[in-house]
CSV table of C-alpha atoms in Angstrom, one decimal:
chain,number,residue,atom,x,y,z
A,1236,MET,CA,92.2,197.0,43.4
A,1237,THR,CA,88.1,196.0,43.7
A,1238,LYS,CA,87.6,193.4,47.3
A,1239,THR,CA,84.8,192.0,45.6
A,1240,ALA,CA,85.8,188.1,44.9
A,1241,PRO,CA,85.1,187.3,41.1
A,1242,PRO,CA,82.4,185.1,40.4
A,1243,PRO,CA,82.4,181.5,40.1
A,1244,ILE,CA,83.2,180.6,36.3
A,1245,VAL,CA,80.2,179.3,34.4
A,1246,ARG,CA,81.4,176.4,31.8
A,1247,ARG,CA,79.6,175.0,29.4
A,1248,GLY,CA,79.2,171.1,29.8
A,1249,LEU,CA,80.2,168.6,27.3
A,1250,LEU,CA,79.1,165.2,25.2
A,1251,LEU,CA,81.3,162.0,26.5
A,1252,VAL,CA,81.0,159.4,24.1
A,1253,LEU,CA,82.6,156.2,25.2
A,1254,SER,CA,82.7,153.7,22.6
A,1255,SER,CA,84.8,149.7,22.7
A,1256,PRO,CA,84.0,146.9,21.7
A,1257,SER,CA,81.9,144.0,23.9
A,1258,GLY,CA,83.9,142.9,26.6
A,1259,ALA,CA,87.0,146.1,26.6
A,1260,GLY,CA,85.4,146.8,29.8
A,1261,LYS,CA,83.6,150.2,28.7
A,1262,THR,CA,80.1,149.8,30.5
A,1263,THR,CA,82.3,149.2,33.8
A,1264,LEU,CA,83.7,152.2,33.2
A,1265,ALA,CA,80.6,154.3,32.1
A,1266,ARG,CA,79.1,153.1,36.0
A,1267,ARG,CA,81.9,153.8,37.7
A,1268,LEU,CA,82.1,156.9,36.6
A,1269,LEU,CA,78.8,157.9,36.8
A,1270,ALA,CA,78.4,157.0,40.8
A,1271,ASP,CA,81.7,158.7,41.4
A,1272,ASP,CA,80.6,162.5,39.2
A,1273,ALA,CA,77.7,163.6,40.0
A,1274,ALA,CA,78.4,166.4,37.4
A,1275,ILE,CA,77.5,163.8,34.6
A,1276,THR,CA,74.7,161.9,33.6
A,1277,PRO,CA,73.8,159.2,31.3
A,1278,SER,CA,71.7,160.0,28.2
A,1279,ILE,CA,68.6,158.5,28.1
A,1280,SER,CA,68.0,157.2,24.9
A,1281,PHE,CA,64.2,156.3,23.0
A,1282,THR,CA,63.5,153.1,22.0
A,1283,THR,CA,60.8,151.2,20.5
A,1284,ARG,CA,61.3,147.9,22.0
A,1285,LYS,CA,59.2,146.3,24.7
A,1286,MET,CA,60.0,147.3,28.2
A,1287,ARG,CA,62.2,144.4,30.1
A,1288,PRO,CA,61.2,143.8,34.1
A,1289,GLY,CA,62.6,145.7,36.1
A,1290,GLU,CA,63.5,148.6,33.6
A,1291,VAL,CA,62.3,152.2,34.5
A,1292,ASP,CA,61.0,154.3,31.9
A,1293,GLY,CA,62.3,157.3,31.8
A,1294,ARG,CA,65.5,156.0,34.0
A,1295,ASP,CA,66.8,152.6,31.2
A,1296,TYR,CA,64.8,154.7,28.3
A,1297,HIS,CA,62.0,156.7,27.2
A,1298,PHE,CA,59.4,154.2,25.6
A,1299,ILE,CA,57.5,155.5,22.9
A,1300,ASP,CA,55.9,154.1,20.4
A,1301,LYS,CA,57.0,153.3,16.1
A,1302,VAL,CA,55.1,156.5,15.3
A,1303,ALA,CA,56.3,159.1,17.5
A,1304,PHE,CA,59.7,157.8,17.0
A,1305,ILE,CA,59.4,158.1,13.3
A,1306,ALA,CA,57.8,161.5,14.1
A,1307,ALA,CA,60.9,162.8,16.3
A,1308,ARG,CA,63.2,161.4,14.1
A,1309,ASP,CA,62.2,163.1,10.8
A,1310,ARG,CA,61.1,166.7,12.7
A,1311,GLY,CA,64.9,166.4,13.3
A,1312,ASP,CA,64.4,165.8,17.0
A,1313,LEU,CA,67.2,162.9,17.0
A,1314,LEU,CA,71.1,163.1,17.7
A,1315,GLU,CA,71.5,160.1,16.6
A,1316,TRP,CA,69.0,156.8,16.1
A,1317,ALA,CA,69.9,153.4,14.7
A,1318,GLU,CA,67.3,150.3,14.2
A,1319,VAL,CA,68.7,147.5,15.5
A,1320,PHE,CA,66.4,143.8,15.4
A,1321,GLY,CA,63.3,146.3,14.4
A,1322,ASN,CA,63.4,148.4,16.9
A,1323,PHE,CA,64.4,151.7,17.4
A,1324,TYR,CA,66.9,153.4,19.6
A,1325,GLY,CA,67.7,157.2,19.4
A,1326,THR,CA,68.6,160.0,21.6
A,1327,PRO,CA,66.2,162.9,21.4
A,1328,ALA,CA,68.3,166.5,21.6
A,1329,THR,CA,66.4,168.3,23.4
A,1330,PRO,CA,67.9,167.1,27.1
A,1331,VAL,CA,70.8,166.8,26.4
A,1332,MET,CA,71.4,170.6,25.1
A,1333,ALA,CA,69.4,172.0,27.4
A,1334,ALA,CA,72.3,170.1,30.2
A,1335,ILE,CA,75.6,171.3,28.1
A,1336,GLY,CA,74.0,174.4,28.7
A,1337,GLU,CA,73.7,174.4,32.2
A,1338,GLY,CA,77.1,173.4,32.7
A,1339,ARG,CA,76.7,169.7,33.2
A,1340,ASP,CA,77.7,166.5,31.2
A,1341,VAL,CA,76.0,163.8,29.2
A,1342,LEU,CA,78.0,160.2,28.9
A,1343,PHE,CA,77.3,158.4,25.8
A,1344,ASP,CA,77.3,154.6,25.8
A,1345,ILE,CA,77.0,153.9,22.1
A,1346,ASP,CA,79.0,152.7,18.9
A,1347,TRP,CA,81.1,154.3,15.9
A,1348,GLN,CA,78.2,154.8,14.0
A,1349,GLY,CA,76.0,157.1,16.2
A,1350,ALA,CA,79.3,158.3,17.3
A,1351,ARG,CA,79.3,159.5,14.0
A,1352,GLN,CA,75.9,160.6,14.1
A,1353,LEU,CA,76.6,163.1,16.7
A,1354,SER,CA,80.0,164.0,15.2
A,1355,GLU,CA,78.2,165.8,12.9
A,1356,ARG,CA,74.9,167.3,14.7
A,1357,ALA,CA,77.2,168.9,17.8
A,1358,LEU,CA,81.1,168.3,17.1
A,1359,ALA,CA,82.6,171.1,19.4
A,1360,ASP,CA,80.9,169.8,22.3
A,1361,LEU,CA,82.1,165.8,21.9
A,1362,VAL,CA,84.7,164.2,23.7
A,1363,ARG,CA,85.1,160.8,21.9
A,1364,ILE,CA,86.9,157.9,24.0
A,1365,PHE,CA,87.6,154.5,22.4
A,1366,ILE,CA,88.4,151.6,24.9
A,1367,LEU,CA,90.5,148.7,23.6
A,1368,PRO,CA,91.1,145.8,24.7
A,1369,PRO,CA,95.0,145.0,25.6
A,1370,SER,CA,95.0,141.5,23.1
A,1371,ALA,CA,92.4,139.7,21.5
A,1372,GLU,CA,93.2,136.8,24.0
A,1373,ALA,CA,91.8,139.2,26.7
A,1374,LEU,CA,88.8,140.1,25.1
A,1375,TYR,CA,87.9,136.5,24.8
A,1376,GLN,CA,88.7,135.7,28.7
A,1377,ARG,CA,86.4,138.9,29.4
A,1378,LEU,CA,83.4,137.6,27.0
A,1379,THR,CA,83.7,133.8,28.2
A,1380,SER,CA,84.3,134.3,32.0
A,1381,ARG,CA,81.7,136.8,32.7
A,1382,ASN,CA,79.6,133.4,32.3
A,1383,GLN,CA,76.0,134.6,30.7
A,1384,ASP,CA,76.6,134.3,27.7
A,1385,PRO,CA,76.0,131.1,25.3
A,1386,PRO,CA,79.5,130.1,23.2
A,1387,GLU,CA,77.4,131.2,20.0
A,1388,VAL,CA,77.0,135.0,21.6
A,1389,VAL,CA,80.7,135.0,22.5
A,1390,ALA,CA,81.6,134.0,19.4
A,1391,LYS,CA,79.5,136.9,17.3
A,1392,ARG,CA,80.8,139.4,19.5
A,1393,MET,CA,84.7,138.5,18.7
A,1394,ALA,CA,83.5,138.7,15.1
A,1395,ALA,CA,81.7,142.2,15.8
A,1396,ALA,CA,84.8,143.5,17.9
A,1397,SER,CA,86.9,143.7,14.3
A,1398,GLY,CA,83.9,145.9,12.7
A,1399,GLU,CA,84.1,147.7,15.9
A,1400,ILE,CA,87.7,148.4,16.7
A,1401,SER,CA,88.0,149.4,12.6
A,1402,HIS,CA,86.2,152.6,13.8
A,1403,TRP,CA,89.0,153.3,16.7
A,1404,GLY,CA,90.5,156.2,14.1
A,1405,GLU,CA,87.3,158.6,13.9
A,1406,TYR,CA,87.7,159.1,18.1
A,1407,ASP,CA,89.6,161.7,19.8
A,1408,TYR,CA,91.0,159.8,22.9
A,1409,VAL,CA,92.4,155.8,22.8
A,1410,LEU,CA,92.9,154.1,25.6
A,1411,VAL,CA,93.7,150.4,26.4
A,1412,ASN,CA,91.8,148.9,28.8
A,1413,SER,CA,94.9,146.6,30.3
A,1414,ASP,CA,94.4,147.7,34.3
A,1415,LEU,CA,90.6,148.7,35.1
A,1416,ASP,CA,91.6,151.6,37.5
A,1417,ALA,CA,94.8,152.5,35.8
A,1418,CYS,CA,92.1,152.6,32.6
A,1419,TYR,CA,89.5,154.9,34.6
A,1420,ARG,CA,92.4,157.5,36.1
A,1421,GLN,CA,93.0,157.9,32.4
A,1422,LEU,CA,89.4,158.5,31.6
A,1423,THR,CA,88.8,160.8,34.6
A,1424,ALA,CA,92.2,162.6,33.4
A,1425,ILE,CA,90.5,163.4,30.4
A,1426,LEU,CA,86.8,164.6,31.5
A,1427,THR,CA,88.6,167.0,34.0
A,1428,ALA,CA,91.0,168.6,31.2
A,1429,GLU,CA,87.8,168.9,28.6
A,1430,ARG,CA,86.3,170.5,31.3
A,1431,LEU,CA,88.9,173.3,31.7
A,1432,ARG,CA,89.5,173.9,27.9
A,1433,ARG,CA,88.9,177.7,27.2
A,1434,ALA,CA,85.6,177.1,24.8
A,1435,ARG,CA,84.0,174.9,27.3
A,1436,GLN,CA,84.5,178.1,30.1
A,1437,PRO,CA,82.2,180.6,28.8
A,1438,GLY,CA,82.6,183.0,32.5
A,1439,LEU,CA,86.0,183.0,31.3
A,1440,GLU,CA,84.7,186.2,29.7
A,1441,VAL,CA,82.7,187.8,32.7
A,1442,PHE,CA,85.7,186.4,35.2
A,1443,VAL,CA,88.4,187.9,33.2
A,1444,LYS,CA,86.6,191.3,33.0
A,1445,ALA,CA,86.4,191.8,36.6
A,1446,LEU,CA,89.7,190.6,36.6
A,1447,LEU,CA,91.3,193.1,35.2
A,1448,ALA,CA,88.7,195.8,36.5
A,1449,GLY,CA,90.7,195.2,39.8
A,1450,LEU,CA,94.5,195.4,38.0
B,1006,MET,CA,94.3,134.3,18.6
B,1007,THR,CA,97.6,135.3,18.9
B,1008,LYS,CA,99.6,134.3,21.8
B,1009,THR,CA,102.1,137.2,21.8
B,1010,ALA,CA,101.7,140.2,23.3
B,1011,PRO,CA,101.0,143.4,21.5
B,1012,PRO,CA,104.2,146.0,21.3
B,1013,PRO,CA,104.2,148.8,23.6
B,1014,ILE,CA,102.3,151.8,22.1
B,1015,VAL,CA,104.7,154.3,20.7
B,1016,ARG,CA,103.6,157.9,21.3
B,1017,ARG,CA,104.3,161.2,19.7
B,1018,GLY,CA,105.7,163.7,22.2
B,1019,LEU,CA,103.9,167.3,22.7
B,1020,LEU,CA,104.8,170.8,23.7
B,1021,LEU,CA,103.3,171.8,26.4
B,1022,VAL,CA,103.5,175.7,26.7
B,1023,LEU,CA,103.1,177.4,30.0
B,1024,SER,CA,102.0,181.2,30.3
B,1025,SER,CA,100.5,183.7,33.3
B,1026,PRO,CA,101.1,187.1,34.6
B,1027,SER,CA,103.9,186.8,36.9
B,1028,GLY,CA,102.7,185.7,40.1
B,1029,ALA,CA,100.5,183.8,38.6
B,1030,GLY,CA,102.6,180.4,40.1
B,1031,LYS,CA,103.1,179.6,36.8
B,1032,THR,CA,107.3,179.2,37.9
B,1033,THR,CA,106.1,177.0,41.2
B,1034,LEU,CA,103.8,174.5,38.4
B,1035,ALA,CA,106.2,174.2,36.2
B,1036,ARG,CA,109.6,173.4,38.5
B,1037,ARG,CA,107.0,171.2,40.5
B,1038,LEU,CA,106.1,169.7,36.7
B,1039,LEU,CA,109.6,169.0,35.8
B,1040,ALA,CA,110.5,167.1,39.4
B,1041,ASP,CA,107.6,164.7,39.4
B,1042,ASP,CA,107.7,164.0,35.5
B,1043,ALA,CA,110.3,162.4,34.1
B,1044,ALA,CA,108.6,162.2,30.9
B,1045,ILE,CA,108.9,166.2,30.5
B,1046,THR,CA,112.1,167.9,29.9
B,1047,PRO,CA,112.1,171.9,29.6
B,1048,SER,CA,112.9,173.8,26.3
B,1049,ILE,CA,116.8,175.7,27.0
B,1050,SER,CA,116.5,178.9,25.5
B,1051,PHE,CA,119.6,180.1,22.5
B,1052,THR,CA,120.6,183.3,24.4
B,1053,THR,CA,122.4,186.5,24.0
B,1054,ARG,CA,122.6,188.1,27.9
B,1055,LYS,CA,125.8,187.2,29.7
B,1056,MET,CA,125.5,184.6,31.9
B,1057,ARG,CA,124.8,185.0,35.7
B,1058,PRO,CA,126.5,183.2,38.6
B,1059,GLY,CA,125.0,180.6,38.8
B,1060,GLU,CA,123.8,179.9,35.3
B,1061,VAL,CA,125.2,176.9,33.8
B,1062,ASP,CA,125.2,176.6,29.9
B,1063,GLY,CA,123.2,174.1,28.4
B,1064,ARG,CA,121.1,174.0,31.5
B,1065,ASP,CA,119.7,177.3,32.0
B,1066,TYR,CA,120.3,178.4,28.6
B,1067,HIS,CA,122.4,177.8,25.7
B,1068,PHE,CA,124.6,181.3,26.0
B,1069,ILE,CA,125.4,182.4,22.7
B,1070,ASP,CA,126.8,185.6,20.8
B,1071,LYS,CA,124.3,187.5,18.8
B,1072,VAL,CA,125.6,187.1,15.2
B,1073,ALA,CA,125.2,183.3,16.0
B,1074,PHE,CA,121.7,183.6,17.1
B,1075,ILE,CA,120.9,186.0,14.6
B,1076,ALA,CA,121.9,183.4,12.2
B,1077,ALA,CA,120.1,180.8,14.0
B,1078,ARG,CA,117.2,182.9,13.3
B,1079,ASP,CA,117.3,183.8,9.8
B,1080,ARG,CA,118.1,180.2,8.9
B,1081,GLY,CA,114.4,179.9,10.3
B,1082,ASP,CA,115.7,177.3,12.7
B,1083,LEU,CA,114.2,179.2,16.1
B,1084,LEU,CA,110.6,177.6,16.9
B,1085,GLU,CA,110.0,181.5,18.1
B,1086,TRP,CA,112.3,184.1,19.4
B,1087,ALA,CA,112.1,187.8,21.4
B,1088,GLU,CA,114.2,190.6,21.9
B,1089,VAL,CA,114.2,191.4,25.9
B,1090,PHE,CA,116.0,195.1,26.8
B,1091,GLY,CA,118.7,194.3,23.9
B,1092,ASN,CA,119.5,190.9,24.4
B,1093,PHE,CA,118.0,188.1,22.2
B,1094,TYR,CA,116.3,185.2,23.2
B,1095,GLY,CA,115.2,182.0,21.5
B,1096,THR,CA,113.9,178.6,21.7
B,1097,PRO,CA,116.1,176.6,18.8
B,1098,ALA,CA,113.5,174.1,16.5
B,1099,THR,CA,116.1,171.2,16.3
B,1100,PRO,CA,116.3,169.5,19.7
B,1101,VAL,CA,112.2,170.3,20.2
B,1102,MET,CA,111.2,168.3,17.4
B,1103,ALA,CA,113.8,165.4,18.0
B,1104,ALA,CA,112.1,165.0,21.7
B,1105,ILE,CA,109.3,165.2,20.0
B,1106,GLY,CA,109.9,162.5,17.8
B,1107,GLU,CA,111.2,159.8,20.0
B,1108,GLY,CA,107.9,160.7,22.8
B,1109,ARG,CA,109.6,163.0,25.0
B,1110,ASP,CA,107.4,166.0,26.0
B,1111,VAL,CA,108.4,169.7,26.2
B,1112,LEU,CA,107.9,172.2,28.6
B,1113,PHE,CA,108.2,176.1,27.8
B,1114,ASP,CA,107.1,178.9,29.9
B,1115,ILE,CA,106.6,181.7,28.0
B,1116,ASP,CA,104.7,184.6,27.0
B,1117,TRP,CA,102.0,185.2,24.7
B,1118,GLN,CA,104.4,186.3,22.5
B,1119,GLY,CA,106.2,183.2,22.2
B,1120,ALA,CA,103.1,181.0,22.2
B,1121,ARG,CA,102.0,182.8,19.2
B,1122,GLN,CA,105.2,182.5,17.7
B,1123,LEU,CA,104.9,178.4,18.6
B,1124,SER,CA,101.6,178.0,17.1
B,1125,GLU,CA,102.8,179.2,13.6
B,1126,ARG,CA,105.0,176.7,13.7
B,1127,ALA,CA,104.0,173.6,15.5
B,1128,LEU,CA,100.1,173.6,16.1
B,1129,ALA,CA,99.4,170.7,16.0
B,1130,ASP,CA,102.3,169.9,18.5
B,1131,LEU,CA,100.9,172.6,21.1
B,1132,VAL,CA,99.3,172.2,24.5
B,1133,ARG,CA,98.6,175.9,25.6
B,1134,ILE,CA,97.8,176.8,28.9
B,1135,PHE,CA,97.0,179.8,30.3
B,1136,ILE,CA,96.8,180.5,34.2
B,1137,LEU,CA,95.2,183.3,35.9
B,1138,PRO,CA,95.4,184.4,39.4
B,1139,PRO,CA,92.0,184.4,41.0
B,1140,SER,CA,91.7,188.0,42.3
B,1141,ALA,CA,93.9,190.9,41.6
B,1142,GLU,CA,94.6,191.2,45.1
B,1143,ALA,CA,96.0,188.0,45.2
B,1144,LEU,CA,98.6,188.5,42.0
B,1145,TYR,CA,99.4,191.7,44.6
B,1146,GLN,CA,99.9,189.6,47.6
B,1147,ARG,CA,102.4,186.8,46.0
B,1148,LEU,CA,104.0,189.9,43.8
B,1149,THR,CA,104.7,191.5,46.7
B,1150,SER,CA,105.0,189.0,49.4
B,1151,ARG,CA,107.8,187.2,47.8
B,1152,ASN,CA,110.0,190.8,49.5
B,1153,GLN,CA,112.5,189.9,46.7
B,1154,ASP,CA,111.4,192.7,44.3
B,1155,PRO,CA,111.7,196.5,45.2
B,1156,PRO,CA,107.9,198.1,45.0
B,1157,GLU,CA,108.2,199.8,41.5
B,1158,VAL,CA,109.0,196.8,40.0
B,1159,VAL,CA,105.9,195.2,41.5
B,1160,ALA,CA,104.0,198.3,39.9
B,1161,LYS,CA,105.6,197.6,36.9
B,1162,ARG,CA,104.3,193.5,36.8
B,1163,MET,CA,100.8,194.7,37.9
B,1164,ALA,CA,100.4,196.1,35.0
B,1165,ALA,CA,102.0,194.1,32.6
B,1166,ALA,CA,99.7,191.5,33.9
B,1167,SER,CA,96.8,193.5,31.8
B,1168,GLY,CA,98.7,192.9,29.0
B,1169,GLU,CA,99.8,189.1,29.0
B,1170,ILE,CA,96.3,188.1,30.5
B,1171,SER,CA,94.1,190.3,28.1
B,1172,HIS,CA,96.2,187.3,25.8
B,1173,TRP,CA,94.1,184.7,27.6
B,1174,GLY,CA,91.5,184.1,24.5
B,1175,GLU,CA,94.6,182.5,22.2
B,1176,TYR,CA,95.0,179.2,24.8
B,1177,ASP,CA,93.7,175.8,24.6
B,1178,TYR,CA,93.3,175.5,28.6
B,1179,VAL,CA,92.6,178.5,31.1
B,1180,LEU,CA,92.9,177.5,35.2
B,1181,VAL,CA,92.5,180.0,37.5
B,1182,ASN,CA,95.2,179.1,40.5
B,1183,SER,CA,93.1,179.5,43.3
B,1184,ASP,CA,94.7,176.8,45.3
B,1185,LEU,CA,98.1,175.3,43.9
B,1186,ASP,CA,97.9,172.1,44.7
B,1187,ALA,CA,94.1,171.5,42.7
B,1188,CYS,CA,95.8,173.7,39.8
B,1189,TYR,CA,98.6,171.0,39.9
B,1190,ARG,CA,96.3,168.6,39.8
B,1191,GLN,CA,94.7,169.8,36.8
B,1192,LEU,CA,97.9,170.7,35.3
B,1193,THR,CA,98.7,166.7,35.1
B,1194,ALA,CA,94.8,165.5,34.2
B,1195,ILE,CA,95.6,167.5,30.9
B,1196,LEU,CA,99.0,166.4,30.2
B,1197,THR,CA,98.0,162.8,31.3
B,1198,ALA,CA,94.7,163.8,28.7
B,1199,GLU,CA,96.7,165.1,25.5
B,1200,ARG,CA,99.3,162.2,25.5
B,1201,LEU,CA,96.2,159.8,25.5
B,1202,ARG,CA,94.8,161.6,21.9
B,1203,ARG,CA,94.6,159.3,19.2
B,1204,ALA,CA,97.0,161.9,16.7
B,1205,ARG,CA,100.0,161.5,19.3
B,1206,GLN,CA,99.6,158.0,19.3
B,1207,PRO,CA,101.4,156.7,16.0
B,1208,GLY,CA,101.5,153.5,17.5
B,1209,LEU,CA,98.2,152.9,18.0
B,1210,GLU,CA,98.3,151.6,13.9
B,1211,VAL,CA,100.7,148.7,14.9
B,1212,PHE,CA,98.8,148.0,17.9
B,1213,VAL,CA,95.2,147.6,16.3
B,1214,LYS,CA,96.8,145.8,13.6
B,1215,ALA,CA,97.7,142.9,15.6
B,1216,LEU,CA,95.0,143.1,17.5
B,1217,LEU,CA,92.8,142.6,14.8
B,1218,ALA,CA,95.2,140.2,13.3
B,1219,GLY,CA,94.4,137.8,16.6
B,1220,LEU,CA,90.5,137.8,16.5
């Protein structure tokens, strides 16, 4: 038996996708996770829309022009992209793939269309979670109690919720957010578990070799 | 929007397989899990060996004779089986499949050969966890500190450990048991996560239908 301790186990990061209709608690869960867990960072998208007051380039988005965006997209440099109200949004592949190669996880707050594009590019690295509201009433309550959106925006979000929810079947995990703390515990359990997948621990090869050599 | 609460979500149980070399802490982890979590029960095997003092038929094993065992095996009624020192051991399929159909999980404390047979029969329902000791020394310490096995048995177990460990690559998750509490938390996180897999919540179909009807 050897007296040297085995080396620490190198892991591959993962891409955690959170999708839900607006008002199901996704943003709150994502913020809490990012605050609690230093091993996961948000994906920072390219966007062609104008910077808003309080936003920081490179923190909230990478603000780029349309020509640069389209060039990146056409080179295949984007893991997913979308056009919303005439503006482009997209995820640059390079920083994301670098992060997971270094054992850091990346969080994506995207809709089913983004999740589907990510699935085409990086399925093995993906952990896709869909968050459902406990009921239609609860969703309505959450959208109105924000007191920040005019009624027509709330109505539009309720209508959009159906479309988003209809894609729950394309996700690996489905959580029902009846209680925020319980839902958060489920989210962190999934992250803990997925990090322990054999396929995400390439360092096990070296670890087991050292272990067997000592037997 | 409907005023009725959506029905509770029906789930399908899973088959949790724990394998490890003797001395890596598997039995301790399994006992703790069974004591803590009412939703998981141990798989109770058929065996043809004689009942030992203190054992209870139907609790520790189902004690049956060789003729009955071989008949069950040849009918395909066993999910996995093995012959050890002239005695047969095997897992009857019926109670296991009934349990998972009712949303209860079943725990298997089996070796890589049993895990492989289970994989052939019930892969989609399987969650396979391999537990590694932190080092060869730690394994030796644990096998000798039990103070119950003669040195030749310890030596045999150390030799057998290599063979068992060499199959770590056939498992979904690999845990290194450096600290029992930490390892137990990882085990329960995996169980929590795997229960939340979309594919294990057939009741989501009904739940989402009710949710969408209310929007």
